[in-house]
Amino acid sequence: MAKRGTGWLSTFTQQAAQRSSAQRVTAGDCGLLLLRLTFGLFMAGHGAQKLFGLFGGSGLTATGKGFESLGYRPGKVFAVIGGLSEFLGGLGLAVGLLTPLAAAALIGVMINAMATVTGTHGLWETNGGVEYSVGIAIVALAVAAIGPGRLALDLFFPWGSGGWAEAACALGLGGVASAITLSL
């Protein structure tokens, strides 16, 4: 039987208390919040275009037809997967919740976009290239590595401060998910 105060839960709560009281909110925390909100909400909006037809989007049926033209069958199922990945991954990144998983969702979608849509057009967005997709994927990976900052819902969780493991999780899960999707 463990002695009182030495179990994993006690260690977890002690670490969370230390993280919450160790510093005041810094300019870096505010910068991460701005970065997360901007990229996260843009991606959530992009997903909402696919899923719900919001913000000038074509909605699920038309998006599904577009996915089928790219070779994803059934297109509507893959449109739901892509739309949810962007929507939920974007919201997670924006609020700093389950940040490594949110980053993985965005990385996976961007790898698929590069492989099926923009990869043949070169680097620059002006030519329809991968510039935008690479930027989104790198921002998501960087936030997973750095951590979402003190102004995030992940603050009290072990992965809330980022690190190598969190970055590896985001990149690995995103890469594996996109490889599976592309192989179907």
PDB file of C-alpha atoms in Angstrom:
ATOM      1  CA  MET A   1       0.000   0.000   0.000  1.00  0.00           C
ATOM      2  CA  ALA A   2       1.407   3.392  -0.981  1.00  0.00           C
ATOM      3  CA  LYS A   3       2.054   5.978   1.664  1.00  0.00           C
ATOM      4  CA  ARG A   4      -0.313   8.903   1.666  1.00  0.00           C
ATOM      5  CA  GLY A   5       0.759  11.644  -0.733  1.00  0.00           C
ATOM      6  CA  THR A   6       3.197   9.513  -2.742  1.00  0.00           C
ATOM      7  CA  GLY A   7       0.879   8.054  -5.380  1.00  0.00           C
ATOM      8  CA  TRP A   8       0.670   9.090  -9.015  1.00  0.00           C
ATOM      9  CA  LEU A   9      -2.374  11.270  -8.384  1.00  0.00           C
ATOM     10  CA  SER A  10      -0.600  13.186  -5.662  1.00  0.00           C
ATOM     11  CA  THR A  11       2.453  13.642  -7.890  1.00  0.00           C
ATOM     12  CA  PHE A  12       0.212  14.803 -10.739  1.00  0.00           C
ATOM     13  CA  THR A  13      -1.588  17.380  -8.585  1.00  0.00           C
ATOM     14  CA  GLN A  14       1.667  18.623  -7.077  1.00  0.00           C
ATOM     15  CA  GLN A  15       3.169  19.112 -10.555  1.00  0.00           C
ATOM     16  CA  ALA A  16       0.032  20.888 -11.744  1.00  0.00           C
ATOM     17  CA  ALA A  17       0.098  23.194  -8.731  1.00  0.00           C
ATOM     18  CA  GLN A  18       3.756  23.996  -9.371  1.00  0.00           C
ATOM     19  CA  ARG A  19       3.067  24.790 -13.041  1.00  0.00           C
ATOM     20  CA  SER A  20       0.122  27.042 -12.179  1.00  0.00           C
ATOM     21  CA  SER A  21       1.911  29.026  -9.480  1.00  0.00           C
ATOM     22  CA  ALA A  22       5.490  29.020 -10.766  1.00  0.00           C
ATOM     23  CA  GLN A  23       5.152  32.017 -13.106  1.00  0.00           C
ATOM     24  CA  ARG A  24       2.908  34.784 -14.147  1.00  0.00           C
ATOM     25  CA  VAL A  25       1.534  34.912 -17.660  1.00  0.00           C
ATOM     26  CA  THR A  26       4.328  36.010 -19.978  1.00  0.00           C
ATOM     27  CA  ALA A  27       4.477  37.648 -23.381  1.00  0.00           C
ATOM     28  CA  GLY A  28       5.377  34.192 -24.700  1.00  0.00           C
ATOM     29  CA  ASP A  29       2.152  32.761 -23.284  1.00  0.00           C
ATOM     30  CA  CYS A  30       0.174  35.536 -24.952  1.00  0.00           C
ATOM     31  CA  GLY A  31       2.075  34.984 -28.201  1.00  0.00           C
ATOM     32  CA  LEU A  32       1.266  31.263 -28.115  1.00  0.00           C
ATOM     33  CA  LEU A  33      -2.376  32.071 -27.431  1.00  0.00           C
ATOM     34  CA  LEU A  34      -2.462  34.412 -30.430  1.00  0.00           C
ATOM     35  CA  LEU A  35      -0.802  31.792 -32.632  1.00  0.00           C
ATOM     36  CA  ARG A  36      -3.111  29.017 -31.416  1.00  0.00           C
ATOM     37  CA  LEU A  37      -6.247  31.108 -31.808  1.00  0.00           C
ATOM     38  CA  THR A  38      -5.333  32.296 -35.296  1.00  0.00           C
ATOM     39  CA  PHE A  39      -4.319  28.971 -36.794  1.00  0.00           C
ATOM     40  CA  GLY A  40      -6.753  26.904 -34.736  1.00  0.00           C
ATOM     41  CA  LEU A  41      -9.809  28.991 -35.575  1.00  0.00           C
ATOM     42  CA  PHE A  42      -8.848  29.223 -39.251  1.00  0.00           C
ATOM     43  CA  MET A  43      -8.591  25.431 -39.387  1.00  0.00           C
ATOM     44  CA  ALA A  44     -11.838  24.970 -37.446  1.00  0.00           C
ATOM     45  CA  GLY A  45     -13.511  27.323 -39.916  1.00  0.00           C
ATOM     46  CA  HIS A  46     -12.049  25.373 -42.818  1.00  0.00           C
ATOM     47  CA  GLY A  47     -13.498  22.189 -41.327  1.00  0.00           C
ATOM     48  CA  ALA A  48     -16.867  23.910 -40.811  1.00  0.00           C
ATOM     49  CA  GLN A  49     -16.872  24.780 -44.518  1.00  0.00           C
ATOM     50  CA  LYS A  50     -16.568  21.096 -45.366  1.00  0.00           C
ATOM     51  CA  LEU A  51     -18.929  19.748 -42.707  1.00  0.00           C
ATOM     52  CA  PHE A  52     -21.656  22.372 -42.482  1.00  0.00           C
ATOM     53  CA  GLY A  53     -21.269  24.630 -45.525  1.00  0.00           C
ATOM     54  CA  LEU A  54     -20.466  27.594 -43.270  1.00  0.00           C
ATOM     55  CA  PHE A  55     -18.255  30.561 -44.224  1.00  0.00           C
ATOM     56  CA  GLY A  56     -18.914  30.103 -47.930  1.00  0.00           C
ATOM     57  CA  GLY A  57     -18.092  26.400 -47.890  1.00  0.00           C
ATOM     58  CA  SER A  58     -19.731  23.865 -50.143  1.00  0.00           C
ATOM     59  CA  GLY A  59     -20.949  21.510 -47.399  1.00  0.00           C
ATOM     60  CA  LEU A  60     -20.598  17.800 -46.939  1.00  0.00           C
ATOM     61  CA  THR A  61     -22.228  16.497 -50.118  1.00  0.00           C
ATOM     62  CA  ALA A  62     -20.235  18.684 -52.497  1.00  0.00           C
ATOM     63  CA  THR A  63     -17.046  18.180 -50.481  1.00  0.00           C
ATOM     64  CA  GLY A  64     -17.614  14.430 -50.657  1.00  0.00           C
ATOM     65  CA  LYS A  65     -17.830  14.636 -54.451  1.00  0.00           C
ATOM     66  CA  GLY A  66     -14.586  16.600 -54.468  1.00  0.00           C
ATOM     67  CA  PHE A  67     -12.922  13.949 -52.317  1.00  0.00           C
ATOM     68  CA  GLU A  68     -14.121  11.240 -54.707  1.00  0.00           C
ATOM     69  CA  SER A  69     -12.545  13.110 -57.624  1.00  0.00           C
ATOM     70  CA  LEU A  70      -9.247  12.924 -55.696  1.00  0.00           C
ATOM     71  CA  GLY A  71      -9.610   9.148 -55.356  1.00  0.00           C
ATOM     72  CA  TYR A  72     -11.025   8.959 -51.829  1.00  0.00           C
ATOM     73  CA  ARG A  73     -13.891   6.462 -51.809  1.00  0.00           C
ATOM     74  CA  PRO A  74     -16.470   6.772 -50.422  1.00  0.00           C
ATOM     75  CA  GLY A  75     -15.921  10.487 -50.750  1.00  0.00           C
ATOM     76  CA  LYS A  76     -18.481  11.575 -48.182  1.00  0.00           C
ATOM     77  CA  VAL A  77     -16.894   9.395 -45.478  1.00  0.00           C
ATOM     78  CA  PHE A  78     -13.482  10.871 -46.161  1.00  0.00           C
ATOM     79  CA  ALA A  79     -14.994  14.368 -46.263  1.00  0.00           C
ATOM     80  CA  VAL A  80     -16.370  13.761 -42.759  1.00  0.00           C
ATOM     81  CA  ILE A  81     -12.981  12.490 -41.555  1.00  0.00           C
ATOM     82  CA  GLY A  82     -11.129  15.430 -43.095  1.00  0.00           C
ATOM     83  CA  GLY A  83     -13.698  17.972 -41.955  1.00  0.00           C
ATOM     84  CA  LEU A  84     -13.772  16.651 -38.387  1.00  0.00           C
ATOM     85  CA  SER A  85      -9.976  16.541 -38.261  1.00  0.00           C
ATOM     86  CA  GLU A  86      -9.802  20.185 -39.270  1.00  0.00           C
ATOM     87  CA  PHE A  87     -12.743  21.280 -37.118  1.00  0.00           C
ATOM     88  CA  LEU A  88     -11.891  19.427 -33.899  1.00  0.00           C
ATOM     89  CA  GLY A  89      -8.122  19.697 -34.381  1.00  0.00           C
ATOM     90  CA  GLY A  90      -8.489  23.427 -34.954  1.00  0.00           C
ATOM     91  CA  LEU A  91     -10.701  23.929 -31.919  1.00  0.00           C
ATOM     92  CA  GLY A  92      -8.350  21.827 -29.767  1.00  0.00           C
ATOM     93  CA  LEU A  93      -5.367  23.858 -30.898  1.00  0.00           C
ATOM     94  CA  ALA A  94      -7.229  27.139 -30.374  1.00  0.00           C
ATOM     95  CA  VAL A  95      -8.183  26.433 -26.765  1.00  0.00           C
ATOM     96  CA  GLY A  96      -5.088  24.374 -25.975  1.00  0.00           C
ATOM     97  CA  LEU A  97      -6.961  21.153 -25.190  1.00  0.00           C
ATOM     98  CA  LEU A  98      -5.385  17.772 -25.925  1.00  0.00           C
ATOM     99  CA  THR A  99      -2.806  19.741 -27.862  1.00  0.00           C
ATOM    100  CA  PRO A 100      -0.688  16.805 -29.129  1.00  0.00           C
ATOM    101  CA  LEU A 101      -3.810  15.099 -30.523  1.00  0.00           C
ATOM    102  CA  ALA A 102      -5.143  18.333 -32.019  1.00  0.00           C
ATOM    103  CA  ALA A 103      -1.764  18.884 -33.661  1.00  0.00           C
ATOM    104  CA  ALA A 104      -1.749  15.289 -34.944  1.00  0.00           C
ATOM    105  CA  ALA A 105      -5.175  15.793 -36.570  1.00  0.00           C
ATOM    106  CA  LEU A 106      -4.000  18.933 -38.357  1.00  0.00           C
ATOM    107  CA  ILE A 107      -0.675  17.410 -39.402  1.00  0.00           C
ATOM    108  CA  GLY A 108      -2.439  14.360 -40.826  1.00  0.00           C
ATOM    109  CA  VAL A 109      -4.885  16.448 -42.852  1.00  0.00           C
ATOM    110  CA  MET A 110      -2.100  18.657 -44.192  1.00  0.00           C
ATOM    111  CA  ILE A 111       0.008  15.661 -45.252  1.00  0.00           C
ATOM    112  CA  ASN A 112      -3.008  14.333 -47.154  1.00  0.00           C
ATOM    113  CA  ALA A 113      -3.574  17.720 -48.757  1.00  0.00           C
ATOM    114  CA  MET A 114       0.059  17.857 -49.863  1.00  0.00           C
ATOM    115  CA  ALA A 115      -0.016  14.315 -51.226  1.00  0.00           C
ATOM    116  CA  THR A 116      -3.265  14.610 -53.160  1.00  0.00           C
ATOM    117  CA  VAL A 117      -3.848  18.254 -54.029  1.00  0.00           C
ATOM    118  CA  THR A 118      -0.923  20.629 -53.730  1.00  0.00           C
ATOM    119  CA  GLY A 119       2.167  18.424 -54.040  1.00  0.00           C
ATOM    120  CA  THR A 120       2.262  18.436 -57.822  1.00  0.00           C
ATOM    121  CA  HIS A 121       2.143  22.246 -57.963  1.00  0.00           C
ATOM    122  CA  GLY A 122       5.476  22.963 -56.309  1.00  0.00           C
ATOM    123  CA  LEU A 123       6.205  25.017 -53.231  1.00  0.00           C
ATOM    124  CA  TRP A 124       4.443  28.353 -53.583  1.00  0.00           C
ATOM    125  CA  GLU A 125       0.749  28.908 -52.890  1.00  0.00           C
ATOM    126  CA  THR A 126       0.502  31.277 -55.873  1.00  0.00           C
ATOM    127  CA  ASN A 127       0.950  28.198 -58.081  1.00  0.00           C
ATOM    128  CA  GLY A 128      -1.311  26.011 -55.917  1.00  0.00           C
ATOM    129  CA  GLY A 129       1.688  24.537 -54.102  1.00  0.00           C
ATOM    130  CA  VAL A 130       2.348  23.143 -50.628  1.00  0.00           C
ATOM    131  CA  GLU A 131       3.358  26.395 -48.904  1.00  0.00           C
ATOM    132  CA  TYR A 132       0.118  26.779 -46.894  1.00  0.00           C
ATOM    133  CA  SER A 133      -0.116  23.107 -45.925  1.00  0.00           C
ATOM    134  CA  VAL A 134       3.514  22.983 -44.792  1.00  0.00           C
ATOM    135  CA  GLY A 135       2.978  26.150 -42.746  1.00  0.00           C
ATOM    136  CA  ILE A 136      -0.080  24.744 -40.954  1.00  0.00           C
ATOM    137  CA  ALA A 137       1.649  21.412 -40.236  1.00  0.00           C
ATOM    138  CA  ILE A 138       4.773  23.109 -38.867  1.00  0.00           C
ATOM    139  CA  VAL A 139       2.775  25.470 -36.640  1.00  0.00           C
ATOM    140  CA  ALA A 140       0.836  22.503 -35.216  1.00  0.00           C
ATOM    141  CA  LEU A 141       4.040  20.531 -34.630  1.00  0.00           C
ATOM    142  CA  ALA A 142       5.768  23.534 -33.044  1.00  0.00           C
ATOM    143  CA  VAL A 143       2.875  24.131 -30.633  1.00  0.00           C
ATOM    144  CA  ALA A 144       2.965  20.449 -29.624  1.00  0.00           C
ATOM    145  CA  ALA A 145       6.728  20.726 -29.018  1.00  0.00           C
ATOM    146  CA  ILE A 146       6.657  24.070 -27.189  1.00  0.00           C
ATOM    147  CA  GLY A 147       3.401  23.394 -25.381  1.00  0.00           C
ATOM    148  CA  PRO A 148       0.251  25.487 -25.613  1.00  0.00           C
ATOM    149  CA  GLY A 149       1.363  27.990 -22.966  1.00  0.00           C
ATOM    150  CA  ARG A 150      -0.163  28.935 -19.639  1.00  0.00           C
ATOM    151  CA  LEU A 151      -3.339  30.291 -21.259  1.00  0.00           C
ATOM    152  CA  ALA A 152      -4.539  26.838 -22.293  1.00  0.00           C
ATOM    153  CA  LEU A 153      -6.870  24.180 -20.967  1.00  0.00           C
ATOM    154  CA  ASP A 154      -3.973  21.686 -21.025  1.00  0.00           C
ATOM    155  CA  LEU A 155      -2.140  23.650 -18.337  1.00  0.00           C
ATOM    156  CA  PHE A 156      -2.846  21.096 -15.618  1.00  0.00           C
ATOM    157  CA  PHE A 157      -2.106  17.984 -17.655  1.00  0.00           C
ATOM    158  CA  PRO A 158       1.324  16.348 -17.994  1.00  0.00           C
ATOM    159  CA  TRP A 159       1.467  17.110 -21.725  1.00  0.00           C
ATOM    160  CA  GLY A 160       0.578  20.763 -21.096  1.00  0.00           C
ATOM    161  CA  SER A 161       4.175  21.929 -21.125  1.00  0.00           C
ATOM    162  CA  GLY A 162       5.086  20.325 -24.456  1.00  0.00           C
ATOM    163  CA  GLY A 163       8.300  18.466 -25.135  1.00  0.00           C
ATOM    164  CA  TRP A 164       9.915  15.875 -27.346  1.00  0.00           C
ATOM    165  CA  ALA A 165       7.349  13.197 -26.494  1.00  0.00           C
ATOM    166  CA  GLU A 166       4.429  15.487 -27.318  1.00  0.00           C
ATOM    167  CA  ALA A 167       5.999  16.524 -30.626  1.00  0.00           C
ATOM    168  CA  ALA A 168       6.777  12.889 -31.490  1.00  0.00           C
ATOM    169  CA  CYS A 169       3.200  11.910 -30.638  1.00  0.00           C
ATOM    170  CA  ALA A 170       1.762  14.660 -32.858  1.00  0.00           C
ATOM    171  CA  LEU A 171       4.053  13.929 -35.793  1.00  0.00           C
ATOM    172  CA  GLY A 172       3.831  10.150 -35.420  1.00  0.00           C
ATOM    173  CA  LEU A 173       0.049   9.949 -35.080  1.00  0.00           C
ATOM    174  CA  GLY A 174      -0.485  12.499 -37.856  1.00  0.00           C
ATOM    175  CA  GLY A 175       1.924  10.661 -40.147  1.00  0.00           C
ATOM    176  CA  VAL A 176       0.474   7.217 -39.437  1.00  0.00           C
ATOM    177  CA  ALA A 177      -3.115   8.440 -39.865  1.00  0.00           C
ATOM    178  CA  SER A 178      -2.286  10.088 -43.176  1.00  0.00           C
ATOM    179  CA  ALA A 179      -0.381   7.002 -44.389  1.00  0.00           C
ATOM    180  CA  ILE A 180      -3.365   4.800 -43.570  1.00  0.00           C
ATOM    181  CA  THR A 181      -5.761   7.198 -45.272  1.00  0.00           C
ATOM    182  CA  LEU A 182      -3.600   7.464 -48.382  1.00  0.00           C
ATOM    183  CA  SER A 183      -3.245   3.683 -48.615  1.00  0.00           C
ATOM    184  CA  LEU A 184      -7.011   3.046 -48.642  1.00  0.00           C
TER     185      LEU A 184
END
